[in-house]
Short mmCIF file of C-alpha atoms and ligand atoms in Angstrom, two decimals:
data_model
loop_
_atom_site.label_atom_id
_atom_site.label_comp_id
_atom_site.label_asym_id
_atom_site.label_seq_id
_atom_site.Cartn_x
_atom_site.Cartn_y
_atom_site.Cartn_z
CA MET G 1 34.61 18.92 -13.34
CA SER G 2 32.05 16.91 -15.25
CA GLU G 3 29.11 14.64 -14.68
CA LEU G 4 29.15 11.24 -16.35
CA ARG G 5 25.77 9.68 -16.95
CA PHE G 6 24.76 6.27 -18.26
CA GLU G 7 21.21 6.28 -19.58
CA GLY G 8 19.59 2.95 -20.30
CA VAL G 9 22.92 1.48 -21.40
CA THR G 10 22.80 -2.10 -22.70
CA VAL G 11 25.89 -3.96 -23.89
CA ARG G 12 25.82 -7.36 -25.56
CA TYR G 13 28.56 -9.80 -26.42
CA GLY G 14 27.30 -11.68 -29.43
CA ARG G 15 23.59 -12.44 -29.49
CA ALA G 16 23.31 -14.62 -26.44
CA LEU G 17 24.87 -12.53 -23.69
CA THR G 18 23.58 -9.24 -22.34
CA ALA G 19 26.38 -8.25 -19.99
CA VAL G 20 24.94 -4.82 -19.12
CA ASP G 21 21.18 -4.45 -19.22
CA GLY G 22 19.57 -1.02 -19.28
CA VAL G 23 21.84 0.63 -16.73
CA ASP G 24 21.06 4.12 -15.46
CA LEU G 25 23.88 5.51 -13.34
CA THR G 26 25.21 8.99 -12.66
CA VAL G 27 28.70 9.91 -11.53
CA PRO G 28 28.17 13.45 -10.23
CA SER G 29 30.80 16.07 -10.89
CA GLY G 30 33.82 15.72 -8.60
CA GLN G 31 32.43 12.66 -6.81
CA VAL G 32 33.46 9.03 -6.57
CA VAL G 33 30.96 6.31 -7.40
CA GLY G 34 32.07 2.90 -6.13
CA LEU G 35 30.74 0.05 -8.27
CA VAL G 36 30.55 -3.36 -6.61
CA GLY G 37 29.11 -6.74 -7.53
CA GLU G 38 30.23 -10.29 -8.01
CA SER G 39 32.43 -11.52 -10.82
CA GLY G 40 30.63 -11.42 -14.18
CA SER G 41 28.00 -8.91 -13.07
CA GLY G 42 29.07 -6.50 -15.83
CA LYS G 43 31.15 -3.90 -13.98
CA SER G 44 34.09 -3.88 -16.40
CA THR G 45 31.76 -4.00 -19.39
CA LEU G 46 30.05 -0.83 -18.18
CA ALA G 47 33.45 0.84 -17.73
CA ARG G 48 34.59 -0.33 -21.15
CA ALA G 49 31.44 1.11 -22.73
CA ALA G 50 32.21 4.50 -21.15
CA VAL G 51 35.68 4.69 -22.70
CA GLY G 52 34.56 3.31 -26.05
CA LEU G 53 36.17 -0.14 -25.86
CA VAL G 54 32.76 -1.73 -26.43
CA GLU G 55 29.79 -0.23 -28.22
CA PRO G 56 26.45 -0.18 -26.38
CA ALA G 57 23.59 -1.89 -28.21
CA SER G 58 21.31 0.82 -26.85
CA GLY G 59 21.24 3.73 -24.44
CA GLN G 60 23.61 6.64 -24.22
CA ILE G 61 26.61 7.84 -22.29
CA LEU G 62 26.56 11.55 -21.54
CA LEU G 63 29.14 13.99 -20.25
CA ASP G 64 27.52 17.04 -18.69
CA GLY G 65 24.35 16.10 -20.50
CA SER G 66 25.84 15.80 -23.99
CA PRO G 67 26.84 12.72 -25.96
CA LEU G 68 30.60 12.19 -26.05
CA HIS G 69 32.32 13.46 -29.17
CA SER G 70 35.71 12.19 -28.08
CA ARG G 71 36.75 9.82 -25.34
CA ARG G 72 39.60 12.01 -24.18
CA PRO G 73 37.74 13.47 -21.17
CA LEU G 74 37.35 9.89 -19.91
CA GLN G 75 40.48 7.96 -19.00
CA MET G 76 40.68 4.48 -17.57
CA VAL G 77 43.18 2.68 -15.35
CA PHE G 78 43.03 -1.11 -15.52
CA GLN G 79 43.66 -3.89 -13.06
CA ASP G 80 46.84 -5.28 -14.51
CA PRO G 81 49.74 -2.81 -14.60
CA TYR G 82 51.88 -5.45 -16.33
CA SER G 83 49.83 -5.63 -19.50
CA SER G 84 48.64 -2.01 -19.63
CA LEU G 85 52.08 -0.59 -20.47
CA ASP G 86 54.07 -1.31 -23.64
CA PRO G 87 57.23 -3.13 -22.46
CA ARG G 88 59.24 -1.66 -25.36
CA MET G 89 58.51 1.96 -24.49
CA THR G 90 60.21 3.97 -21.76
CA ILE G 91 57.76 5.19 -19.18
CA GLY G 92 58.42 8.78 -20.28
CA ASP G 93 57.39 7.93 -23.85
CA SER G 94 54.39 5.98 -22.61
CA ILE G 95 53.15 8.99 -20.66
CA ALA G 96 53.98 11.48 -23.44
CA GLU G 97 52.10 9.38 -25.97
CA ALA G 98 48.86 9.91 -24.04
CA MET G 99 49.17 13.72 -24.03
CA PRO G 100 47.09 15.99 -26.21
CA ARG G 101 48.97 17.38 -29.21
CA GLY G 102 51.03 20.49 -28.55
CA ALA G 103 51.72 19.74 -24.90
CA ARG G 104 55.19 20.64 -23.57
CA ARG G 105 55.96 17.00 -23.29
CA ARG G 106 59.18 16.87 -21.34
CA ASP G 107 58.07 19.28 -18.60
CA GLU G 108 54.67 17.69 -18.45
CA VAL G 109 56.07 14.15 -18.10
CA VAL G 110 58.23 15.29 -15.19
CA ARG G 111 55.26 17.05 -13.59
CA LEU G 112 53.11 13.94 -13.94
CA LEU G 113 55.81 11.66 -12.51
CA GLU G 114 56.02 13.98 -9.51
CA LEU G 115 52.25 13.98 -9.20
CA VAL G 116 52.22 10.17 -8.87
CA GLU G 117 55.23 10.32 -6.55
CA LEU G 118 57.79 8.70 -8.84
CA ASP G 119 61.35 10.03 -9.21
CA ALA G 120 61.78 12.07 -12.38
CA ASP G 121 64.87 10.01 -13.22
CA ARG G 122 62.63 7.00 -13.92
CA VAL G 123 61.58 8.74 -17.13
CA SER G 124 63.93 6.63 -19.26
CA ALA G 125 63.27 3.34 -17.44
CA TYR G 126 61.34 0.52 -19.09
CA PRO G 127 58.30 -1.01 -17.37
CA GLY G 128 60.28 -4.23 -16.77
CA ALA G 129 62.49 -2.38 -14.30
CA LEU G 130 59.56 -1.26 -12.16
CA SER G 131 57.57 -2.95 -9.41
CA GLY G 132 53.84 -3.57 -9.80
CA GLY G 133 53.01 -0.56 -7.64
CA GLN G 134 55.34 1.70 -9.62
CA ARG G 135 53.82 0.49 -12.88
CA GLN G 136 50.37 1.27 -11.61
CA ARG G 137 51.60 4.80 -10.76
CA VAL G 138 52.83 5.13 -14.35
CA ALA G 139 49.44 3.91 -15.61
CA ILE G 140 47.78 6.58 -13.45
CA ALA G 141 50.18 9.24 -14.79
CA ARG G 142 49.38 8.09 -18.31
CA ALA G 143 45.66 8.40 -17.65
CA LEU G 144 46.16 11.89 -16.19
CA ALA G 145 48.28 12.89 -19.21
CA GLY G 146 45.08 12.87 -21.26
CA LYS G 147 43.76 15.66 -18.98
CA PRO G 148 40.64 13.72 -18.08
CA GLU G 149 37.55 15.06 -16.41
CA VAL G 150 36.43 11.58 -15.43
CA LEU G 151 38.69 8.78 -14.26
CA ILE G 152 37.55 5.18 -14.44
CA ALA G 153 39.44 2.82 -12.17
CA ASP G 154 38.78 -0.89 -12.66
CA GLU G 155 40.17 -3.00 -9.81
CA ILE G 156 43.34 -0.90 -9.84
CA THR G 157 44.74 -2.30 -6.63
CA SER G 158 43.58 -5.92 -6.92
CA ALA G 159 46.71 -7.19 -8.68
CA LEU G 160 49.07 -5.41 -6.29
CA ASP G 161 50.81 -6.71 -3.25
CA VAL G 162 48.66 -6.04 -0.17
CA SER G 163 51.45 -3.99 1.38
CA ILE G 164 51.33 -1.36 -1.40
CA GLN G 165 47.59 -1.35 -2.12
CA GLY G 166 47.05 1.30 0.55
CA THR G 167 49.59 3.76 -0.83
CA VAL G 168 48.26 3.47 -4.39
CA LEU G 169 44.74 3.92 -3.06
CA ASN G 170 45.74 6.99 -1.06
CA LEU G 171 47.43 8.43 -4.11
CA VAL G 172 44.34 7.99 -6.26
CA ARG G 173 42.08 9.48 -3.62
CA THR G 174 44.37 12.48 -3.13
CA LEU G 175 44.64 13.09 -6.88
CA GLN G 176 40.89 12.75 -7.34
CA ARG G 177 40.31 15.45 -4.75
CA GLU G 178 43.10 17.77 -5.87
CA LEU G 179 42.16 17.58 -9.53
CA GLN G 180 38.42 17.46 -8.70
CA LEU G 181 37.97 14.46 -10.94
CA SER G 182 34.73 12.58 -11.20
CA MET G 183 35.51 8.90 -10.72
CA LEU G 184 33.90 5.53 -11.33
CA PHE G 185 35.76 3.21 -8.99
CA ILE G 186 35.27 -0.53 -9.48
CA SER G 187 36.37 -2.97 -6.81
CA HIS G 188 35.54 -6.31 -5.26
CA ASN G 189 36.83 -5.07 -1.96
CA LEU G 190 34.08 -3.40 0.04
CA ALA G 191 36.52 -1.92 2.55
CA VAL G 192 38.34 -0.21 -0.31
CA VAL G 193 35.06 1.00 -1.82
CA ARG G 194 33.93 2.35 1.52
CA TYR G 195 37.22 4.24 1.83
CA VAL G 196 37.07 6.04 -1.52
CA SER G 197 33.41 6.38 -2.48
CA ASP G 198 30.81 9.09 -2.00
CA ILE G 199 28.15 6.97 -3.68
CA VAL G 200 27.94 3.18 -3.97
CA ALA G 201 26.20 1.29 -6.78
CA VAL G 202 25.65 -2.46 -6.58
CA MET G 203 25.48 -4.51 -9.77
CA TYR G 204 23.92 -7.94 -10.20
CA LEU G 205 23.54 -9.78 -13.52
CA GLY G 206 23.99 -6.68 -15.65
CA ARG G 207 21.77 -4.39 -13.62
CA ILE G 208 22.17 -1.84 -10.86
CA VAL G 209 20.15 -3.28 -7.96
CA GLU G 210 20.94 -0.64 -5.35
CA VAL G 211 22.47 2.81 -5.40
CA GLY G 212 22.81 5.59 -2.87
CA PRO G 213 25.18 7.54 -0.64
CA ALA G 214 28.00 5.22 0.44
CA ARG G 215 27.17 5.46 4.13
CA ASP G 216 23.52 4.53 3.47
CA VAL G 217 24.13 1.65 1.07
CA LEU G 218 26.92 0.15 3.16
CA GLY G 219 25.49 1.08 6.55
CA ASN G 220 21.83 0.44 5.85
CA PRO G 221 21.66 -1.84 2.80
CA GLN G 222 18.17 -2.46 1.42
CA HIS G 223 18.56 -5.00 -1.35
CA PRO G 224 19.03 -8.58 -0.13
CA TYR G 225 21.93 -8.95 -2.58
CA THR G 226 23.73 -5.97 -1.06
CA LYS G 227 23.14 -7.50 2.36
CA GLU G 228 24.61 -10.78 1.12
CA LEU G 229 27.70 -8.99 -0.24
CA LEU G 230 28.22 -7.18 3.05
CA ALA G 231 27.67 -10.34 5.08
CA ALA G 232 30.24 -12.18 2.97
CA ALA G 233 32.87 -9.45 3.29
CA PRO G 234 35.58 -10.28 5.81
CA ARG G 235 35.27 -8.12 8.89
CA ARG G 236 37.96 -7.52 11.40
CA GLY G 237 37.38 -9.35 14.66
CA SER G 238 34.21 -11.05 13.44
CA THR G 239 33.83 -14.79 13.16
CA SER G 240 30.05 -14.98 13.22
CA LEU G 241 28.21 -16.87 10.49
CA PRO G 242 25.23 -15.40 8.65
CA PRO G 243 21.77 -16.39 9.96
CA PRO G 244 20.70 -19.89 8.81
CA ASP G 245 18.30 -19.05 5.94
CA GLU G 246 20.77 -16.57 4.45
CA ALA G 247 23.50 -19.19 4.59
CA LEU G 248 21.15 -21.61 2.84
CA VAL G 249 20.51 -19.47 -0.23
CA ALA G 250 24.02 -18.06 -0.41
CA ASP G 251 25.04 -21.59 -1.41
CA ALA G 252 22.66 -21.60 -4.38
CA GLU G 253 23.87 -21.78 -7.99
CA PRO G 254 25.92 -18.78 -9.11
CA ALA G 255 24.13 -16.47 -11.54
CA ASP G 256 24.40 -17.40 -15.23
CA PRO G 257 24.28 -14.27 -17.38
CA HIS G 258 23.36 -16.36 -20.44
CA HIS G 259 20.09 -17.34 -18.78
CA PRO G 260 18.95 -14.54 -16.49
CA PRO G 261 15.94 -15.62 -14.41
CA ALA G 262 12.54 -14.07 -15.12
CA GLY G 263 10.99 -11.68 -12.64
CA CYS G 264 13.52 -10.51 -10.10
CA ARG G 265 16.90 -11.76 -11.27
CA PHE G 266 17.97 -12.39 -7.72
CA HIS G 267 15.01 -14.58 -6.79
CA PRO G 268 16.81 -17.96 -7.07
CA ARG G 269 19.21 -16.81 -4.35
CA CYS G 270 17.09 -14.44 -2.35
CA PRO G 271 16.77 -15.03 1.41
CA ILE G 272 13.54 -13.02 1.56
CA GLY G 273 12.15 -14.25 -1.77
CA PRO G 274 9.96 -17.13 -2.96
CA LEU G 275 12.49 -19.83 -1.99
CA ILE G 276 11.93 -19.01 1.65
CA ARG G 277 8.64 -17.11 1.56
CA THR G 278 6.25 -19.10 -0.62
CA ASP G 279 3.71 -16.24 -0.68
CA ARG G 280 6.15 -14.09 -2.65
CA GLU G 281 5.37 -15.60 -6.05
CA HIS G 282 5.37 -12.20 -7.74
CA CYS G 283 9.18 -12.16 -7.46
CA LEU G 284 9.15 -15.00 -10.02
CA THR G 285 7.40 -12.94 -12.67
CA LEU G 286 7.54 -9.22 -11.88
CA ASP G 287 10.72 -7.34 -12.62
CA PRO G 288 11.44 -4.95 -9.75
CA THR G 289 13.83 -2.78 -11.76
CA ALA G 290 13.30 0.71 -10.41
CA GLU G 291 12.71 3.46 -12.91
CA ALA G 292 15.47 6.07 -13.04
CA ASP G 293 14.44 8.79 -10.65
CA HIS G 294 15.90 11.28 -8.26
CA ARG G 295 15.80 9.36 -5.03
CA LEU G 296 19.19 9.30 -3.41
CA HIS G 297 18.97 5.75 -2.13
CA ARG G 298 17.01 3.17 -4.08
CA ALA G 299 16.89 -0.57 -4.38
CA ALA G 300 15.33 -2.74 -7.09
CA CYS G 301 13.49 -5.11 -4.75
CA HIS G 302 9.75 -5.57 -4.27
CA HIS G 303 10.32 -5.92 -0.56
CA ALA G 304 12.84 -3.15 0.03
CA ALA G 305 10.27 -0.46 -0.79
CA GLY G 306 8.59 -0.44 2.61
CA VAL G 307 11.92 -0.16 4.37
CA LEU G 308 13.30 2.49 2.04
CA ARG G 309 10.32 4.70 2.69
CA ALA G 310 11.74 5.21 6.15
CA VAL G 311 15.17 6.31 4.96
CA GLY G 312 16.19 9.84 5.96
CA SER G 313 14.67 12.71 4.03
CA ASN G 314 13.97 10.74 0.86
CA PRO G 315 10.48 11.21 -0.56
CA PRO G 316 8.11 8.24 -0.34
CA VAL G 317 9.09 5.39 -2.59
CA HIS G 318 6.81 3.83 -5.15
CA LEU G 319 8.77 1.18 -6.96
CA GLN G 320 7.54 0.77 -10.49
CA LEU G 321 6.69 -2.80 -11.26
CA LYS G 322 7.37 -3.62 -14.88
CA GLU G 323 5.91 -6.62 -16.61
CA ASP G 324 8.88 -8.82 -17.34
CA SER G 325 9.77 -8.55 -20.98
CA GLN G 326 11.57 -11.83 -21.40
N1 ATP Z 1 35.04 -9.82 -24.52
C1 ATP Z 1 34.03 -10.58 -24.08
N2 ATP Z 1 33.39 -11.46 -24.89
C2 ATP Z 1 32.36 -12.21 -24.46
N3 ATP Z 1 31.87 -12.17 -23.20
C3 ATP Z 1 32.48 -11.33 -22.33
C4 ATP Z 1 33.58 -10.50 -22.72
N4 ATP Z 1 33.96 -9.77 -21.64
C5 ATP Z 1 33.14 -10.12 -20.64
N5 ATP Z 1 32.25 -11.06 -21.03
C6 ATP Z 1 31.18 -11.66 -20.22
O1 ATP Z 1 30.30 -10.60 -19.85
C7 ATP Z 1 29.85 -10.76 -18.50
C8 ATP Z 1 30.26 -9.54 -17.70
O2 ATP Z 1 31.67 -9.53 -17.61
P1 ATP Z 1 32.49 -8.34 -16.94
O3 ATP Z 1 33.92 -8.58 -17.21
O4 ATP Z 1 31.90 -7.03 -17.34
O5 ATP Z 1 32.15 -8.59 -15.40
P2 ATP Z 1 32.84 -7.97 -14.09
O6 ATP Z 1 31.70 -7.57 -13.20
O7 ATP Z 1 33.82 -6.94 -14.47
O8 ATP Z 1 33.55 -9.25 -13.47
P3 ATP Z 1 34.93 -9.33 -12.62
O9 ATP Z 1 34.56 -8.90 -11.25
O10 ATP Z 1 35.30 -10.76 -12.69
O11 ATP Z 1 35.93 -8.42 -13.26
C9 ATP Z 1 30.46 -12.06 -18.02
O12 ATP Z 1 29.53 -13.09 -18.21
C10 ATP Z 1 31.66 -12.26 -18.91
O13 ATP Z 1 31.96 -13.62 -19.07
MG1 MG Z 2 35.88 -6.75 -14.21
#
């Protein structure tokens, strides 16, 4: 079991685009952190930084408090099981390749195939002979072959047929518990995130805007962006439309990460911000990014603070207001 911690992590693509901007996020040992946020908010970039596929411009990524010396304790499963396996390698070789040196490969491959509920006789099959769901099981076995302490799952069921998403999800959740893995679980699907996560973090334009226990963030969201995400999520048996002013701003321009707005990044779309409430000019200039602290549930919004103060046993909230640096 291990704790994964992002401390002030910033990732840039070229000079113009800051895809992840000063992110502080902890994946506690043996727990699942669900990471949600719209397309382009930087979720995959954060995951890629953790496994070393992109280099942060600043900040650090710590495992149990120490900088990573190797990436082996962190393994990632990607969205597309078709491109994540080499089509010229048998699945047995693919899994064996990911094992640490000296492992008893043959026995271990069979054990891993059993773990992901695939028949051991598929060991000599090529990925082309497998269904999408079976390939994703192989990708999971391959990730587990590296004996990870932390598993990073990036939209692992999104490319699969709806009918098999549930079984792959159940498998991952069972394995996470049995192996006591810490997990960063990225998904667009809030129902899926609710199902697997202990903690939920919400990302918007490269920043974490709300984080807390899953039941609090999803059941009692504080940031207007989280509320918007939840309102937009399809709900069984519900056909109601969001209230009129929320509907109005939800139609605003999508966020452009090349030109993040000053002040609160969400202000051009915010249903409780200066578009609707003209007295809230400070949202145009003051960055509400909350300092990293030990509150369980926190939201980076000037106007969530009063509400958050009332949440459960959390200590009183004093959101730090930073002068915007842009
Ligand atoms: N290799 C890259 N080169 C340049 N820009 C990139 C690259 N990868 C991602 N980006 C940009 O960085 C921003 C964050 O992208 P990222 O893929 O991390 O978002 P995401 O939250 O995972 O989105 P999605 O939900 O669509 O997967 C986006 O503006 C995206 O266009
Ligand atoms: Mg992504």
